[in-house]
XYZ file of C-alpha atoms in Angstrom:
688
model
C 187.848 194.677 -14.954
C 191.546 194.227 -15.636
C 192.240 197.869 -14.742
C 190.069 197.786 -11.615
C 191.624 194.583 -10.340
C 195.113 195.915 -10.993
C 194.393 199.199 -9.219
C 192.951 197.384 -6.210
C 195.776 194.843 -6.065
C 198.449 197.526 -6.491
C 196.915 199.642 -3.740
C 196.664 196.713 -1.302
C 200.132 195.347 -2.036
C 201.654 198.818 -2.003
C 200.043 199.606 1.335
C 201.224 196.360 2.893
C 204.743 196.806 1.497
C 204.881 200.407 2.699
C 203.746 199.534 6.224
C 206.141 196.577 6.479
C 209.019 198.526 4.954
C 208.543 201.508 7.247
C 208.391 199.259 10.304
C 211.546 197.432 9.242
C 213.383 200.705 8.641
C 212.479 202.062 12.058
C 213.422 198.818 13.751
C 216.728 198.829 11.853
C 217.568 202.345 13.097
C 216.775 201.469 16.721
C 218.727 198.221 16.393
C 221.734 200.090 15.034
C 221.600 202.633 17.867
C 221.332 199.823 20.414
C 224.339 198.069 18.876
C 226.371 201.297 19.002
C 225.357 201.862 22.628
C 226.320 198.323 23.611
C 229.610 198.550 21.699
C 230.529 201.815 23.420
C 229.611 200.377 26.814
C 231.840 197.360 26.278
C 234.720 199.498 25.016
C 234.527 201.968 27.924
C 234.231 199.351 30.670
C 237.053 197.354 29.082
C 239.292 200.423 28.917
C 238.689 201.321 32.561
C 239.192 197.720 33.687
C 242.503 197.526 31.805
C 243.691 200.714 33.502
C 242.585 199.366 36.894
C 244.550 196.177 36.316
C 247.606 198.232 35.357
C 247.271 200.325 38.524
C 247.110 197.163 40.655
C 250.348 195.964 39.062
C 252.040 199.327 39.736
C 251.030 199.436 43.404
C 252.157 195.865 44.035
C 255.503 196.568 42.423
C 258.355 196.919 44.887
C 259.609 199.895 42.876
C 256.448 201.862 43.681
C 256.671 200.834 47.330
C 260.292 201.947 47.449
C 259.415 205.197 45.692
C 256.727 206.029 48.259
C 259.160 205.331 51.087
C 261.918 207.412 49.485
C 259.680 210.404 48.654
C 258.124 210.305 52.127
C 261.545 210.389 53.754
C 262.647 213.181 51.438
C 259.466 215.139 52.144
C 259.954 214.842 55.913
C 263.572 216.041 55.575
C 262.339 219.240 53.883
C 260.369 220.281 56.966
C 263.311 222.455 58.057
C 264.735 223.266 54.613
C 265.783 226.861 53.973
C 263.643 228.978 51.606
C 265.299 232.124 50.256
C 263.324 235.345 49.717
C 263.947 235.013 45.990
C 262.386 231.554 45.972
C 259.389 232.822 47.935
C 258.919 235.599 45.381
C 259.165 233.054 42.551
C 256.334 231.058 44.083
C 254.178 234.158 44.514
C 254.811 235.302 40.928
C 253.967 231.862 39.546
C 250.647 231.746 41.366
C 249.644 235.306 40.435
C 250.897 235.431 36.856
C 250.388 231.862 35.701
C 248.260 229.544 37.783
C 245.585 232.014 38.966
C 245.116 233.414 35.447
C 244.687 229.974 33.926
C 242.126 228.932 36.532
C 240.192 232.202 36.186
C 240.207 231.860 32.406
C 238.459 228.470 32.567
C 236.250 229.012 35.622
C 235.255 232.627 35.049
C 235.616 233.419 38.776
C 238.153 235.497 40.656
C 240.493 233.695 43.079
C 242.459 234.839 46.115
C 246.108 233.977 45.471
C 246.967 234.349 49.131
C 244.590 231.569 50.127
C 246.224 229.167 47.673
C 249.911 229.882 48.333
C 251.784 226.944 49.918
C 252.024 227.092 53.707
C 254.193 224.233 54.952
C 257.953 224.467 54.594
C 258.228 221.218 52.588
C 255.454 222.325 50.232
C 257.049 225.733 49.675
C 260.466 224.177 49.109
C 259.219 221.687 46.483
C 257.118 224.242 44.668
C 259.969 226.743 44.674
C 262.396 224.240 43.144
C 259.961 222.500 40.773
C 256.431 223.931 40.423
C 257.353 227.591 40.093
C 259.965 226.738 37.455
C 257.417 224.961 35.199
C 257.423 226.348 31.681
C 254.911 223.797 30.394
C 253.713 220.254 31.094
C 256.401 218.658 28.935
C 259.163 220.390 30.882
C 257.560 219.508 34.214
C 257.328 215.797 33.465
C 260.788 215.608 31.922
C 262.713 217.271 34.768
C 264.342 214.681 37.020
C 266.641 216.649 39.347
C 266.575 220.275 40.520
C 270.236 219.814 41.602
C 269.456 221.192 45.045
C 271.164 218.282 46.807
C 268.024 217.294 48.718
C 267.038 213.705 49.476
C 263.702 214.333 47.694
C 265.448 215.377 44.469
C 267.637 212.301 44.674
C 264.517 210.131 44.846
C 262.989 212.065 41.952
C 266.065 211.418 39.828
C 265.591 207.682 40.416
C 261.826 207.264 40.053
C 260.677 210.121 37.790
C 261.381 208.105 34.655
C 259.051 205.295 35.800
C 256.109 207.559 36.605
C 256.746 209.695 33.532
C 256.380 206.520 31.461
C 253.103 205.650 33.216
C 251.433 209.026 32.712
C 252.633 209.608 29.148
C 252.002 206.105 27.839
C 248.477 205.884 29.304
C 247.767 209.618 28.800
C 247.097 210.412 32.455
C 247.126 214.037 33.569
C 249.321 213.261 36.579
C 250.443 210.555 38.991
C 250.534 211.343 42.738
C 252.058 209.474 45.661
C 250.273 210.306 48.925
C 251.656 209.079 52.236
C 249.611 207.739 55.159
C 249.261 211.262 56.623
C 247.643 212.644 53.459
C 250.721 214.491 52.177
C 251.173 214.586 48.389
C 254.846 213.638 48.580
C 255.255 213.235 44.793
C 253.719 214.531 41.566
C 254.874 213.508 38.095
C 253.944 216.930 36.633
C 254.980 218.920 39.730
C 251.701 220.838 39.780
C 250.401 223.076 42.579
C 249.057 220.136 44.548
C 252.630 218.903 45.130
C 253.358 219.024 48.851
C 249.752 219.769 49.869
C 247.780 217.668 52.322
C 244.730 216.014 50.776
C 243.019 215.708 54.189
C 243.206 219.296 55.433
C 244.977 221.213 52.660
C 243.544 223.682 50.136
C 242.244 220.887 47.866
C 240.690 218.701 50.558
C 237.267 219.374 49.056
C 238.074 217.411 45.896
C 236.884 213.876 45.212
C 240.492 212.756 45.688
C 240.030 213.309 49.437
C 237.250 210.720 49.752
C 238.967 208.326 47.327
C 242.174 208.519 49.394
C 240.350 207.692 52.640
C 238.527 204.722 51.058
C 241.757 203.333 49.621
C 243.583 203.666 52.945
C 240.785 201.901 54.839
C 240.008 199.247 52.232
C 240.424 195.615 53.205
C 239.702 194.388 49.681
C 242.394 192.580 47.755
C 243.349 194.466 44.590
C 241.212 197.484 45.541
C 241.067 200.275 42.970
C 238.840 203.294 43.528
C 237.447 205.221 40.558
C 235.824 208.616 41.171
C 233.362 210.589 39.116
C 234.608 213.640 37.217
C 234.943 217.039 38.894
C 236.444 220.445 38.154
C 239.889 220.049 39.756
C 241.544 223.376 40.517
C 245.210 222.251 40.245
C 244.340 220.992 36.736
C 243.199 224.535 35.761
C 239.551 223.526 36.404
C 239.575 220.839 33.742
C 237.206 217.860 34.292
C 239.200 215.251 36.196
C 238.565 211.814 37.673
C 240.855 209.733 39.895
C 241.971 206.127 39.959
C 243.349 205.370 43.420
C 244.908 202.207 44.848
C 246.715 201.600 48.172
C 250.458 200.957 48.284
C 251.029 198.240 50.888
C 253.955 197.755 53.252
C 253.977 194.773 55.601
C 250.314 194.058 54.839
C 249.001 197.578 55.612
C 248.457 200.674 53.522
C 251.501 202.941 53.661
C 249.962 205.399 51.192
C 248.249 205.499 47.838
C 249.088 205.906 44.161
C 246.565 208.241 42.518
C 246.353 208.582 38.724
C 244.634 211.695 37.401
C 242.186 210.471 34.738
C 241.501 213.104 32.047
C 238.218 213.602 30.197
C 240.103 213.370 26.891
C 240.292 209.564 27.200
C 236.515 209.344 27.612
C 235.861 211.795 24.796
C 238.123 210.031 22.329
C 236.161 206.835 22.880
C 232.655 208.306 23.037
C 233.174 210.479 19.940
C 234.869 207.701 17.957
C 237.819 210.106 17.750
C 235.457 212.448 15.836
C 234.810 209.762 13.206
C 231.035 209.653 13.693
C 230.110 208.953 10.066
C 232.631 206.115 9.762
C 231.084 204.632 12.920
C 227.663 204.572 11.253
C 226.118 207.555 13.076
C 225.609 209.704 9.998
C 225.512 213.502 10.168
C 223.689 213.934 13.498
C 224.281 210.779 15.531
C 226.409 210.652 18.685
C 226.930 208.790 21.939
C 227.081 210.707 25.219
C 227.492 209.912 28.896
C 225.368 211.407 31.655
C 225.829 211.517 35.402
C 223.429 211.395 38.378
C 223.562 215.211 38.497
C 221.982 215.242 34.983
C 225.147 216.722 33.492
C 227.214 215.343 30.627
C 230.257 213.188 31.255
C 231.469 213.493 27.649
C 231.504 216.231 25.043
C 228.733 217.073 22.611
C 229.282 216.316 18.925
C 227.795 219.659 17.885
C 230.135 221.454 20.297
C 233.196 219.716 18.866
C 232.100 220.487 15.297
C 230.919 224.094 15.797
C 230.911 225.678 19.293
C 228.938 228.717 18.164
C 226.247 226.579 16.559
C 226.133 224.559 19.780
C 225.572 227.739 21.785
C 222.753 228.936 19.523
C 220.910 225.623 19.557
C 221.182 224.783 23.284
C 220.152 228.315 24.313
C 217.182 228.102 21.952
C 216.329 224.700 23.495
C 216.249 226.187 27.012
C 219.830 225.936 28.325
C 220.819 229.134 30.210
C 223.254 231.296 28.178
C 225.817 231.366 31.015
C 225.966 227.554 30.886
C 226.683 227.640 27.159
C 229.324 230.333 27.718
C 230.949 228.217 30.416
C 231.106 225.233 28.042
C 232.886 227.373 25.437
C 235.220 228.753 28.103
C 235.987 225.245 29.382
C 236.470 223.877 25.880
C 233.892 221.098 26.359
C 230.421 220.250 27.646
C 231.499 217.792 30.353
C 230.065 218.724 33.780
C 228.417 221.753 32.138
C 225.647 220.790 29.692
C 222.448 219.414 31.297
C 220.946 216.138 29.999
C 217.326 215.906 31.124
C 215.675 213.877 28.371
C 213.377 210.967 29.200
C 216.072 208.555 27.977
C 218.651 209.864 30.488
C 216.170 209.833 33.356
C 215.103 206.275 32.543
C 218.739 205.131 32.372
C 219.467 206.724 35.769
C 216.633 204.598 37.166
C 218.430 201.511 35.879
C 216.231 201.015 32.816
C 217.353 200.012 29.314
C 215.433 200.705 26.118
C 214.749 202.976 23.148
C 212.601 206.090 22.837
C 211.785 209.021 20.551
C 212.206 212.252 22.522
C 213.797 215.707 22.450
C 217.500 216.004 23.222
C 219.501 218.810 24.800
C 219.546 220.622 21.416
C 215.756 220.652 21.251
C 215.693 218.208 18.350
C 213.418 215.191 18.038
C 215.729 212.198 18.227
C 215.727 208.429 18.398
C 217.617 207.439 21.550
C 218.881 204.088 22.809
C 219.725 204.308 26.518
C 221.071 202.136 29.332
C 222.758 202.515 32.716
C 226.545 202.251 32.589
C 227.890 200.006 35.317
C 231.606 200.188 36.156
C 232.598 197.223 38.308
C 233.843 198.023 41.837
C 233.011 201.746 41.577
C 230.388 204.133 42.918
C 229.688 205.607 39.482
C 226.083 205.969 38.364
C 226.479 206.959 34.741
C 224.100 206.494 31.847
C 224.954 206.082 28.162
C 222.775 207.315 25.306
C 223.182 206.745 21.561
C 221.005 209.061 19.492
C 220.285 210.386 16.013
C 217.745 212.950 14.804
C 214.420 211.677 13.495
C 214.933 213.733 10.346
C 218.048 211.776 9.429
C 216.779 208.465 10.794
C 213.571 208.640 8.757
C 215.118 210.084 5.597
C 215.117 206.654 3.981
C 211.493 206.223 5.019
C 210.506 209.410 3.148
C 212.409 208.303 0.057
C 210.835 204.867 0.331
C 207.343 206.409 0.489
C 207.942 208.449 -2.659
C 209.307 205.414 -4.453
C 206.286 203.280 -3.504
C 203.866 205.955 -4.730
C 205.711 206.350 -8.027
C 205.943 202.607 -8.613
C 202.251 202.007 -7.836
C 201.193 204.877 -10.089
C 203.455 203.634 -12.863
C 202.056 200.098 -12.665
C 198.473 201.360 -12.891
C 199.319 203.589 -15.873
C 201.052 200.792 -17.760
C 198.192 198.374 -17.085
C 195.671 200.913 -18.385
C 197.559 201.214 -21.657
C 197.981 197.464 -21.883
C 194.265 196.856 -21.209
C 193.264 199.172 -24.074
C 195.567 197.345 -26.442
C 194.650 193.817 -25.322
C 190.907 194.502 -25.422
C 191.151 194.842 -29.194
C 193.067 191.623 -29.521
C 190.819 189.589 -27.206
C 187.720 190.150 -29.361
C 189.179 188.550 -32.492
C 189.396 184.938 -31.374
C 185.973 184.873 -29.703
C 184.241 183.386 -32.779
C 186.891 180.731 -33.157
C 186.691 179.957 -29.455
C 182.869 179.648 -29.644
C 182.967 177.090 -32.435
C 185.906 175.295 -30.896
C 184.165 175.091 -27.521
C 181.137 173.386 -29.103
C 183.245 170.779 -30.828
C 185.400 170.228 -27.742
C 182.269 169.547 -25.679
C 181.398 166.881 -28.272
C 184.784 165.247 -27.795
C 186.686 166.604 -30.774
C 189.777 168.312 -29.367
C 191.864 168.616 -32.523
C 189.921 171.219 -34.469
C 190.448 174.763 -35.722
C 187.084 176.528 -36.209
C 186.836 179.735 -38.278
C 184.841 182.725 -37.055
C 181.250 182.308 -38.236
C 179.011 183.997 -35.639
C 178.134 187.558 -34.755
C 177.144 187.093 -31.078
C 180.592 186.196 -29.702
C 180.042 186.610 -25.968
C 176.697 184.760 -25.884
C 177.844 181.855 -28.017
C 181.131 181.632 -26.074
C 179.309 181.434 -22.783
C 176.950 178.678 -24.032
C 179.844 176.717 -25.517
C 181.888 176.836 -22.304
C 178.847 175.842 -20.291
C 178.463 172.747 -22.422
C 182.145 171.963 -22.044
C 182.047 172.626 -18.353
C 179.180 170.175 -17.827
C 181.257 167.386 -19.282
C 184.639 168.211 -17.701
C 184.093 170.150 -14.517
C 182.619 167.304 -12.496
C 185.587 165.079 -13.229
C 188.084 167.856 -12.573
C 186.374 168.826 -9.305
C 186.496 165.266 -8.072
C 190.183 164.983 -8.911
C 190.984 168.298 -7.275
C 189.000 167.450 -4.183
C 190.750 164.102 -3.867
C 194.178 165.663 -4.258
C 193.274 168.388 -1.767
C 192.150 165.878 0.835
C 195.302 163.839 0.368
C 197.507 166.936 0.672
C 195.653 168.152 3.760
C 196.025 164.743 5.383
C 199.783 164.729 4.759
C 200.195 168.322 5.975
C 198.341 167.448 9.168
C 200.837 164.658 9.808
C 204.093 166.406 8.838
C 205.517 169.749 7.582
C 204.768 170.658 3.994
C 208.410 170.327 2.887
C 208.593 166.741 4.224
C 205.178 165.949 2.743
C 206.443 166.903 -0.720
C 209.495 164.666 -0.321
C 207.321 161.842 0.977
C 205.002 162.125 -2.032
C 208.034 161.911 -4.311
C 208.905 158.519 -2.828
C 211.683 159.213 -0.339
C 211.766 156.549 2.354
C 214.323 157.917 4.805
C 213.780 161.568 5.643
C 215.732 163.182 8.474
C 216.705 166.869 8.710
C 218.915 168.721 11.187
C 217.767 172.227 12.100
C 219.853 174.992 13.642
C 218.521 177.694 15.987
C 215.212 176.027 16.880
C 213.290 176.626 20.103
C 211.330 173.694 21.536
C 208.500 173.740 24.079
C 207.134 170.773 26.009
C 203.919 171.703 27.795
C 201.635 169.739 30.085
C 198.105 170.757 31.004
C 197.943 169.730 34.637
C 194.523 168.541 35.747
C 193.289 166.943 32.504
C 193.450 163.488 34.075
C 191.113 164.571 36.843
C 188.804 166.281 34.330
C 188.574 163.108 32.227
C 187.839 161.026 35.302
C 185.085 163.341 36.569
C 183.192 163.889 33.282
C 181.610 161.511 30.799
C 183.847 160.688 27.815
C 181.823 162.803 25.352
C 181.736 165.852 27.605
C 185.416 165.676 28.565
C 186.451 165.144 24.939
C 184.421 168.160 23.824
C 186.063 170.412 26.428
C 189.569 169.117 25.721
C 189.120 169.501 21.943
C 188.019 173.112 22.395
C 191.037 173.786 24.626
C 193.454 172.203 22.120
C 191.774 174.116 19.270
C 192.489 177.428 21.012
C 196.087 176.405 21.703
C 196.536 175.382 18.031
C 195.144 178.750 16.927
C 197.596 180.560 19.225
C 200.434 178.437 17.829
C 199.439 179.341 14.270
C 199.257 183.070 15.080
C 202.739 183.064 16.635
C 204.377 180.974 13.908
C 204.717 177.884 16.107
C 204.887 174.472 14.482
C 202.996 171.760 16.328
C 204.866 168.450 16.356
C 202.337 166.329 18.218
C 199.690 166.364 20.902
C 199.871 163.374 23.242
C 197.303 162.879 26.013
C 197.745 165.970 28.199
C 201.099 166.987 26.658
C 201.861 169.403 23.816
C 205.140 169.432 21.818
C 205.816 172.355 19.487
C 208.736 174.261 18.011
C 209.578 177.570 16.383
C 212.160 178.036 13.634
C 212.040 174.380 12.559
C 210.782 174.605 8.981
C 210.520 178.403 8.771
C 213.707 180.019 10.153
C 212.900 182.906 12.500
C 215.384 185.229 14.179
C 212.988 185.754 17.103
C 212.063 182.095 17.584
C 212.959 182.198 21.321
C 210.705 185.178 22.006
C 207.851 183.664 19.960
C 208.055 180.394 21.895
C 207.938 182.130 25.290
C 205.061 184.304 24.036
C 203.284 181.097 23.009
C 203.780 179.628 26.481
C 202.339 182.798 28.026
C 199.390 182.630 25.612
C 198.789 179.004 26.658
C 198.601 180.135 30.266
C 196.025 182.771 29.309
C 193.990 180.250 27.306
C 193.932 177.813 30.215
C 193.039 180.650 32.575
C 190.091 181.678 30.369
C 189.087 178.007 30.091
C 189.049 177.726 33.886
C 186.931 180.874 34.209
C 184.448 179.655 31.594
C 184.141 176.049 32.802
C 184.905 176.307 36.517
C 187.847 173.924 36.255
C 191.274 174.260 37.858
C 193.790 173.462 35.107
C 197.312 174.854 34.886
C 200.241 174.830 32.478
C 203.728 173.513 33.140
C 206.138 174.062 30.249
C 209.816 173.488 29.556
C 211.631 175.524 26.875
C 215.106 175.144 25.382
C 216.756 176.359 22.173
C 219.469 174.979 19.935
C 219.931 172.272 17.305
C 217.296 169.556 16.772
C 216.582 166.830 14.227
C 213.241 165.902 12.680
C 211.985 163.300 10.259
C 209.624 160.438 9.483
C 209.674 157.274 11.548
C 208.234 153.837 10.784
C 207.020 151.820 7.813
C 204.351 151.424 6.518
C 202.721 153.629 9.187
C 204.619 156.913 9.126
C 204.939 159.211 12.139
C 206.566 162.648 12.088
C 208.723 163.314 15.150
C 211.470 165.599 16.472
C 214.432 164.577 18.612
C 217.740 165.779 20.022
C 219.271 167.093 23.244
C 217.194 170.280 23.110
C 213.963 168.241 22.991
C 215.181 166.012 25.810
C 216.193 168.945 27.993
C 212.892 170.778 27.440
C 211.039 167.597 28.449
C 213.362 167.028 31.409
C 212.964 170.497 32.947
C 209.214 170.314 32.392
C 208.897 166.970 34.171
C 211.416 167.941 36.834
C 209.526 171.070 37.898
C 206.896 170.302 40.555
C 205.003 173.589 40.256
C 203.080 175.006 37.258
C 204.886 177.683 35.316
C 207.176 178.332 32.370
C 210.690 176.974 32.899
C 213.589 177.800 30.590
C 217.231 176.882 30.223
C 220.195 179.249 30.418
C 220.228 179.552 26.612
C 216.700 180.977 26.619
C 217.377 183.102 29.725
C 220.410 184.782 28.098
C 218.376 185.786 25.039
C 215.374 187.233 26.914
C 216.778 188.491 30.205
C 216.607 192.130 29.038
C 212.898 191.957 28.107
C 211.534 189.456 30.624
C 212.074 188.773 34.305
C 213.151 185.341 35.465
C 213.769 183.766 38.809
C 216.033 180.865 39.561
C 214.248 177.483 39.715
C 217.152 175.321 40.722
C 219.226 173.069 38.482
C 218.910 169.924 36.445
C 221.604 167.373 35.644
C 222.477 166.979 31.966
C 225.286 164.578 30.975
C 226.562 164.616 34.540
C 226.649 168.425 34.791
C 224.254 170.640 36.695
C 222.587 173.275 34.548
C 220.536 176.146 35.979
C 216.808 176.374 35.317
C 214.913 179.676 35.274
C 211.216 180.309 35.857
C 209.552 183.144 33.941
C 207.989 185.627 36.328
C 206.865 188.540 34.154
C 207.687 190.776 31.228
C 209.870 193.806 31.847
């Protein structure tokens, strides 16, 4: 019997522990991914907002306004500047031998140099004296004066240091000044877009064109435009975004300052600067951005760690080989690698959540997804944090093996112990048989030797005799104590009942993080008036019984039931991290119970509930009659919003709304005045 009971108990307990442990482990992984996703979202939006604020400061600075005016004047003066044949040849050689080769290397397509060569005189002059002389980016941004005696070079000598500081300190690819005609009158890096016209020039098809027009026509104070990434030809086809803000003169836009935003800033943040393990993402976890075109807006972890492995896995997962080759040629997966998992599609629809699905590598992964909203921009990005199921559930596999080994070990040890104890248990049976007989006669201080051969039979008869004399008294005492304990527990929580039994007279406890619900069943007064007392009481008792059962299932703690009102709490005596959700679930269950009651009885009752969360106090009131009660501002506010709401429904405060707004839908229900201040009230409409 000992072995059988132990085996059964071990199996049941082990099964329960395994199921609970596995559920907790999976929830922990999803929670961690969600935290990483939220952290990355906050960091990215904060970074972009900081850069926007900096750009606003630059454009409002009189130095920038003066620079635009000076470069525009210098650019106009170059309309009739002389270009020597040698300078023209230098431009042609630079395009053919340097720029075109770099673009073709990254894009994999052949370009016509003649279609890209500068056409206007000012453009040719600037590119001959600056662009064509570029040896590298460092030289281009450091040069301040070509010593050609032009007005443009004089302006560059004055303002280049300022814009060089902006682009190098904030790691921008370039800074452009564009006048009100669309001419790029200045470039910090003196690239091939210097002197071009963004409206009708060779690069008018870029996203900078649309961003420029929006900035010039914007009537918004502190406007900053932020474009999505694109392959920008002057940047050797590297993924590029733009931050654009108007430069005002006399209250109107005289031009714009455009900062070329590189993908490296996004990648450094999204890849934790390649410190994935230190960030808690293990060996396979990563965070990636996706765009509305279902292409990545950040680089793949596998690509950064091993490009060839990336190519093998994505091609095997269904990505076309030429796409993988392009990613390797570009040096990254941004704007190249498709992201078509269910998580990305859901995020593009504005949804937030977690899912187990295949990723772009063809691996089963846990993914936490959400739309990424950048304030005052037209971006529609999504962010996904993911890790493979193999790594995520590795602890679950180890946990399963451990549970099996422990359960098996316990059963084995108990079997050995049972064999040993069985021999020992037989020896005192004779002494117990004699002792039991004498104890039943009232002699408790005896030591009887073994003097019988039928141990089990005599022991049973002896204990029966003893039981007849002691059991009745013990049962009565136990029953009395049980009734007393049940009466106290029905009046107050068990912890307060124990203190009350020990003689404490003043019992008051403050509780943190407690959610309180005040609910009224509207229509009970009419029901009581229409039915006889016995009939109405029977119906109401059945209704309250169902509500009490729902409260018990959800871990709610009933404080009191008064007339047609119901006061309960969650997290009061048993702390619960999800006490807010449980309380709202309880309110929804009450609505369903009342709805079923109406269908069964033909009545028209409804529920009106007020819910708030925070700190409350509870204790025992009165002497000698003791009443358990709960009080505090949270209780008052829950009661106030319940009474102040004319229509049935579940009304919550801002504290509850903030906790559940991602999982449930609320609608505004007006405000209520608390301590002289208006506080918003929300009405629960449905689950998300």
